[in-house]
């Protein structure tokens, strides 16, 4: 981990030992042929399988889909005007801005905090481990984690669990009326029209799981006869566990539904009175002086409540895919930066601390500037890597949100191999990727040159 | 001034409390992060150990409340599936030769770049450094045609060739840097004794460069093992590796989580073993040159 061969000095030209022979020229020529022998396999493979394809792809990008016709820059124009490819390019821009920065910042934070804990090695292993697995496996993992159904997707399950801590309304999701009870179920609101004070209105409901009843639900009881200015009744689960009983009748061990809000609504739609059912499901709305109320159980009683977020929908898909990338690559940034830190001479930091500098000052004024070469390496590597991101985007988004998550590498695959059959446009997209990595190539060459001059 | 302060050092009680808390905040924070980082993999493992019915009705975390539901049925099904086992072998047949080829060809060229004097050396080396960042996408179309015209398309060999070529720039650059660390005196002494370059390569460079070669081999192996894009294009149903076989399950069944999770975990087992056994070398390779 302490080895850093990238900064090894290069041997000087004079360090060669073949000057002793009388014919230097023939010795040199011999050396050249020997070197060629050592290099040949690599040069042949690189020439035939990397260099030649680059040239071919450049030329191919100026030809029609099938390759018969020269079309000039048409493919490049298409690339920037076609909505699909344009989305892909835009998403790549988002990726390049968000993913490398997030990975580098997280890596930096982890690397700096690592100093302060005893289990640093274990922590490094845990964060770095995703680097070993394929993007396909990571894709499967994240696609599963971010499923919408909170019973299956762990993220939504956690969100729903957290939400239920803060909102304690007892809801009966999915409850409906018994079909023959003479009640209306109108978009979740269950109501009985034309009820006069002094009479009872019962609500036999179905569609609630026995297991989801609150613990305080007692056996349902008929409400006592109401006063002349009141409406009373019972809301109960009209199902007997194990079967039996008479539909629409209280008794036989049927449970009342506690905590249901009941409204008495005037003809003009205003709420004249409201009540909540008790443990036995009984309610009484008093103080009513008119006639012909609508007794309603508002939809809020049956609202399924918070169900999490549709993570894999078009709105969030890029976030999920980028998050999976960060999960994989933050470890890389952490390892690189941590090794930069461990190779660093700490005496400057110590001196600053003795002079009374705060930890934050030590970090921003001394540690971070000294680390900047490593951070640049990490950043450039991540940008190169992010530009050609393929597997995660190919695997995670379900069909409906694929267009929203598209990136250049996936689009290149789609148009040239995945059914598009347009190798002209595919070549142009590949060349775009090549152009986008050019700046990092130049940075690499610069670094190499600087290193040689040292 | 009392004994107490001397025993406890210079810091005041308040500072000590602050220090303890600061430290434990970092500990707790990193612990939470570590758990967050582990949840995805652990979730996949647990999902792969649950039955089809369980996975379609509840999430993997319910195993903590009902631990009896674990089963290896998914893996049994997977290993009874000839497509999956065949693709597992294909993955090995692709990764191992690719790694060997990259190591051999890369170390030959790395030695030449590090210790041989020949015209145009620096320019060739800069060429290699430029190729480090070339995205594989530029080679997909031309090589699909090239391999098609010589009858390699659809075979394992085409994938091996592709990965070998694109693994080389990194290999050459990494090994050149490592080989440069071999002490000059050793090589000069060998040359004065009249040892041939080939002999120096075998008896001095290779043994001394073994840690570097191990780093490269692990990196290249994992990279080839985990590849999907190249194999997706260049293989057919007989020669496809595990990644392609699994992703076709994803396409076919949509959210068939049990097959997928067991398959994905199967594809992770070998890389994880390699990772935990050789993580030191893996890290070395990353530190030496990371421009893939």
Coordinates of C-alpha atoms in Angstrom, one line a residue, chain B residues 74-279:
Chain B
X74 CA -32.4 -21.0 -5.6
X75 CA -28.8 -22.0 -5.9
X76 CA -29.8 -25.7 -6.4
X77 CA -32.1 -24.5 -9.3
X78 CA -29.4 -22.3 -10.7
X79 CA -26.8 -25.0 -10.7
X80 CA -29.2 -27.5 -12.2
X81 CA -29.6 -25.0 -15.1
X82 CA -27.2 -25.9 -17.9
X83 CA -27.2 -22.4 -19.3
X84 CA -26.0 -21.0 -16.0
X85 CA -23.3 -23.6 -15.4
X86 CA -22.2 -23.4 -19.0
X87 CA -21.9 -19.6 -18.7
X88 CA -20.0 -20.0 -15.5
X89 CA -17.4 -22.1 -17.3
X90 CA -17.3 -19.6 -20.1
X91 CA -16.5 -16.9 -17.7
X92 CA -13.5 -18.8 -16.4
X93 CA -12.5 -19.7 -20.0
X94 CA -12.5 -16.0 -20.8
X95 CA -11.0 -14.6 -17.7
X96 CA -8.1 -17.0 -17.2
X97 CA -6.5 -16.8 -20.7
X98 CA -7.1 -13.1 -20.9
X99 CA -5.3 -12.5 -17.6
X100 CA -2.4 -14.8 -18.7
X101 CA -2.1 -13.1 -22.0
X102 CA -2.1 -9.6 -20.6
X103 CA 0.4 -10.5 -17.9
X104 CA 2.9 -12.1 -20.4
X105 CA 2.6 -9.6 -23.2
X106 CA 2.4 -6.7 -20.8
X107 CA 5.5 -7.6 -18.8
X108 CA 7.5 -8.2 -22.0
X109 CA 6.6 -4.7 -23.3
X110 CA 6.9 -3.2 -19.8
X111 CA 10.5 -4.5 -19.5
X112 CA 11.4 -3.1 -22.9
X113 CA 10.0 0.4 -22.0
X114 CA 11.7 0.4 -18.6
X115 CA 15.2 -0.9 -19.4
X116 CA 15.9 -1.0 -23.1
X117 CA 17.2 1.9 -25.2
X118 CA 15.7 2.2 -28.7
X119 CA 14.7 5.0 -31.0
X120 CA 11.2 6.3 -30.5
X121 CA 10.8 4.8 -27.0
X122 CA 9.3 7.9 -25.4
X123 CA 6.9 8.5 -28.3
X124 CA 5.7 4.9 -28.1
X125 CA 5.3 5.2 -24.4
X126 CA 3.2 8.3 -24.8
X127 CA 1.2 6.4 -27.3
X128 CA 0.5 3.8 -24.7
X129 CA -0.5 6.5 -22.2
X130 CA -2.9 8.0 -24.7
X131 CA -4.5 4.6 -25.3
X132 CA -5.1 4.2 -21.5
X133 CA -8.1 6.4 -21.7
X134 CA -9.6 5.2 -25.0
X135 CA -13.2 4.1 -24.3
X136 CA -13.9 0.6 -25.5
X137 CA -16.9 1.9 -27.4
X138 CA -14.8 3.1 -30.3
X139 CA -13.7 -0.5 -31.0
X140 CA -17.0 -2.2 -30.8
X141 CA -18.2 -1.7 -34.3
X142 CA -14.9 -2.2 -36.2
X143 CA -13.9 -5.3 -34.2
X144 CA -17.4 -6.8 -34.6
X145 CA -16.8 -6.5 -38.3
X146 CA -13.2 -7.7 -38.2
X147 CA -14.0 -10.7 -36.0
X148 CA -17.0 -11.4 -38.2
X149 CA -14.9 -11.5 -41.4
X150 CA -12.4 -13.9 -39.9
X151 CA -15.0 -16.1 -38.3
X152 CA -14.2 -15.3 -34.7
X153 CA -17.5 -13.5 -33.9
X154 CA -19.6 -15.3 -31.3
X155 CA -16.7 -17.2 -29.9
X156 CA -14.9 -16.9 -26.6
X157 CA -11.7 -16.1 -28.4
X158 CA -13.1 -12.8 -29.7
X159 CA -13.8 -11.7 -26.2
X160 CA -10.3 -12.8 -25.0
X161 CA -8.7 -10.9 -27.9
X162 CA -10.7 -7.7 -27.1
X163 CA -10.0 -7.7 -23.4
X164 CA -6.3 -8.5 -23.9
X165 CA -5.9 -5.6 -26.3
X166 CA -7.7 -3.1 -24.1
X167 CA -6.0 -4.4 -21.0
X168 CA -2.5 -3.9 -22.4
X169 CA -2.0 -0.1 -22.1
X170 CA -2.7 -0.3 -18.4
X171 CA -0.6 -3.4 -18.0
X172 CA 2.4 -2.0 -19.9
X173 CA 2.3 1.3 -18.0
X174 CA 1.8 -0.3 -14.6
X175 CA 4.6 -2.9 -15.1
X176 CA 7.0 -0.4 -16.7
X177 CA 6.7 1.7 -13.5
X178 CA 7.2 -1.2 -11.3
X179 CA 10.1 -2.7 -13.2
X180 CA 11.9 0.7 -13.1
X181 CA 12.2 0.1 -9.3
X182 CA 14.6 -2.8 -9.9
X183 CA 18.1 -1.5 -8.9
X184 CA 20.1 -0.4 -11.9
X185 CA 23.2 -2.2 -10.5
X186 CA 21.5 -5.6 -10.7
X187 CA 20.8 -5.2 -14.4
X188 CA 24.2 -3.8 -15.3
X189 CA 25.9 -6.6 -13.5
X190 CA 23.9 -9.1 -15.4
X191 CA 24.6 -7.4 -18.7
X192 CA 28.3 -7.2 -18.0
X193 CA 28.2 -10.9 -17.3
X194 CA 26.9 -11.3 -20.8
X195 CA 23.4 -12.4 -19.9
X196 CA 20.9 -12.1 -22.8
X197 CA 18.0 -9.7 -22.4
X198 CA 15.6 -12.7 -22.3
X199 CA 17.6 -14.2 -19.5
X200 CA 17.7 -11.0 -17.6
X201 CA 13.9 -10.7 -18.0
X202 CA 13.3 -14.2 -16.8
X203 CA 15.8 -14.4 -13.9
X204 CA 15.9 -10.8 -12.6
X205 CA 12.9 -8.8 -13.7
X206 CA 10.1 -11.5 -13.4
X207 CA 11.0 -12.6 -9.9
X208 CA 11.5 -9.1 -8.6
X209 CA 8.4 -7.8 -10.3
X210 CA 6.2 -10.6 -9.0
X211 CA 4.1 -8.4 -6.6
X212 CA 3.4 -6.0 -9.5
X213 CA 2.5 -8.9 -11.8
X214 CA 0.2 -10.2 -9.1
X215 CA -1.5 -6.8 -8.8
X216 CA -2.0 -6.6 -12.5
X217 CA -3.3 -10.2 -12.8
X218 CA -5.9 -9.7 -10.1
X219 CA -7.1 -6.4 -11.6
X220 CA -7.3 -7.8 -15.1
X221 CA -9.0 -11.0 -13.9
X222 CA -11.7 -9.0 -12.0
X223 CA -12.2 -6.6 -14.9
X224 CA -12.6 -9.4 -17.4
X225 CA -14.8 -11.5 -15.0
X226 CA -17.1 -8.6 -14.4
X227 CA -17.4 -7.4 -18.0
X228 CA -20.8 -7.4 -19.6
X229 CA -20.7 -5.0 -22.6
X230 CA -18.1 -6.8 -24.7
X231 CA -19.5 -10.2 -24.0
X232 CA -23.0 -8.9 -24.8
X233 CA -22.0 -8.0 -28.3
X234 CA -19.3 -10.6 -29.1
X235 CA -20.7 -13.9 -27.7
X236 CA -23.6 -16.0 -28.6
X237 CA -25.8 -18.2 -26.4
X238 CA -23.2 -21.0 -26.4
X239 CA -20.2 -18.8 -25.5
X240 CA -21.9 -16.2 -23.2
X241 CA -20.4 -15.6 -19.8
X242 CA -22.3 -15.4 -16.5
X243 CA -23.0 -11.7 -16.6
X244 CA -24.7 -12.0 -20.0
X245 CA -26.7 -15.0 -18.9
X246 CA -27.9 -13.3 -15.8
X247 CA -28.8 -10.0 -17.5
X248 CA -30.9 -12.0 -20.0
X249 CA -32.8 -13.4 -17.0
X250 CA -33.4 -9.8 -16.1
X251 CA -34.8 -9.0 -19.5
X252 CA -36.9 -12.1 -19.7
X253 CA -38.5 -12.1 -16.3
X254 CA -38.5 -8.5 -15.3
X255 CA -38.4 -8.8 -11.5
X256 CA -37.7 -12.4 -11.0
X257 CA -35.7 -11.6 -7.9
X258 CA -34.8 -15.1 -6.7
X259 CA -33.1 -16.3 -9.9
X260 CA -31.5 -12.9 -10.3
X261 CA -30.3 -12.6 -6.8
X262 CA -28.9 -16.1 -6.7
X263 CA -27.3 -15.6 -10.1
X264 CA -25.9 -12.2 -9.2
X265 CA -24.5 -13.6 -6.0
X266 CA -23.0 -16.5 -7.9
X267 CA -21.3 -14.1 -10.2
X268 CA -19.9 -12.2 -7.1
X269 CA -18.5 -15.2 -5.3
X270 CA -15.3 -15.6 -7.3
X271 CA -14.5 -11.8 -7.3
X272 CA -15.2 -11.6 -3.6
X273 CA -12.9 -14.5 -2.9
X274 CA -10.2 -12.9 -5.0
X275 CA -10.8 -9.6 -3.4
X276 CA -10.5 -10.8 0.2
X277 CA -7.6 -13.1 -0.5
X278 CA -5.5 -10.6 -2.5
X279 CA -6.9 -7.2 -1.5

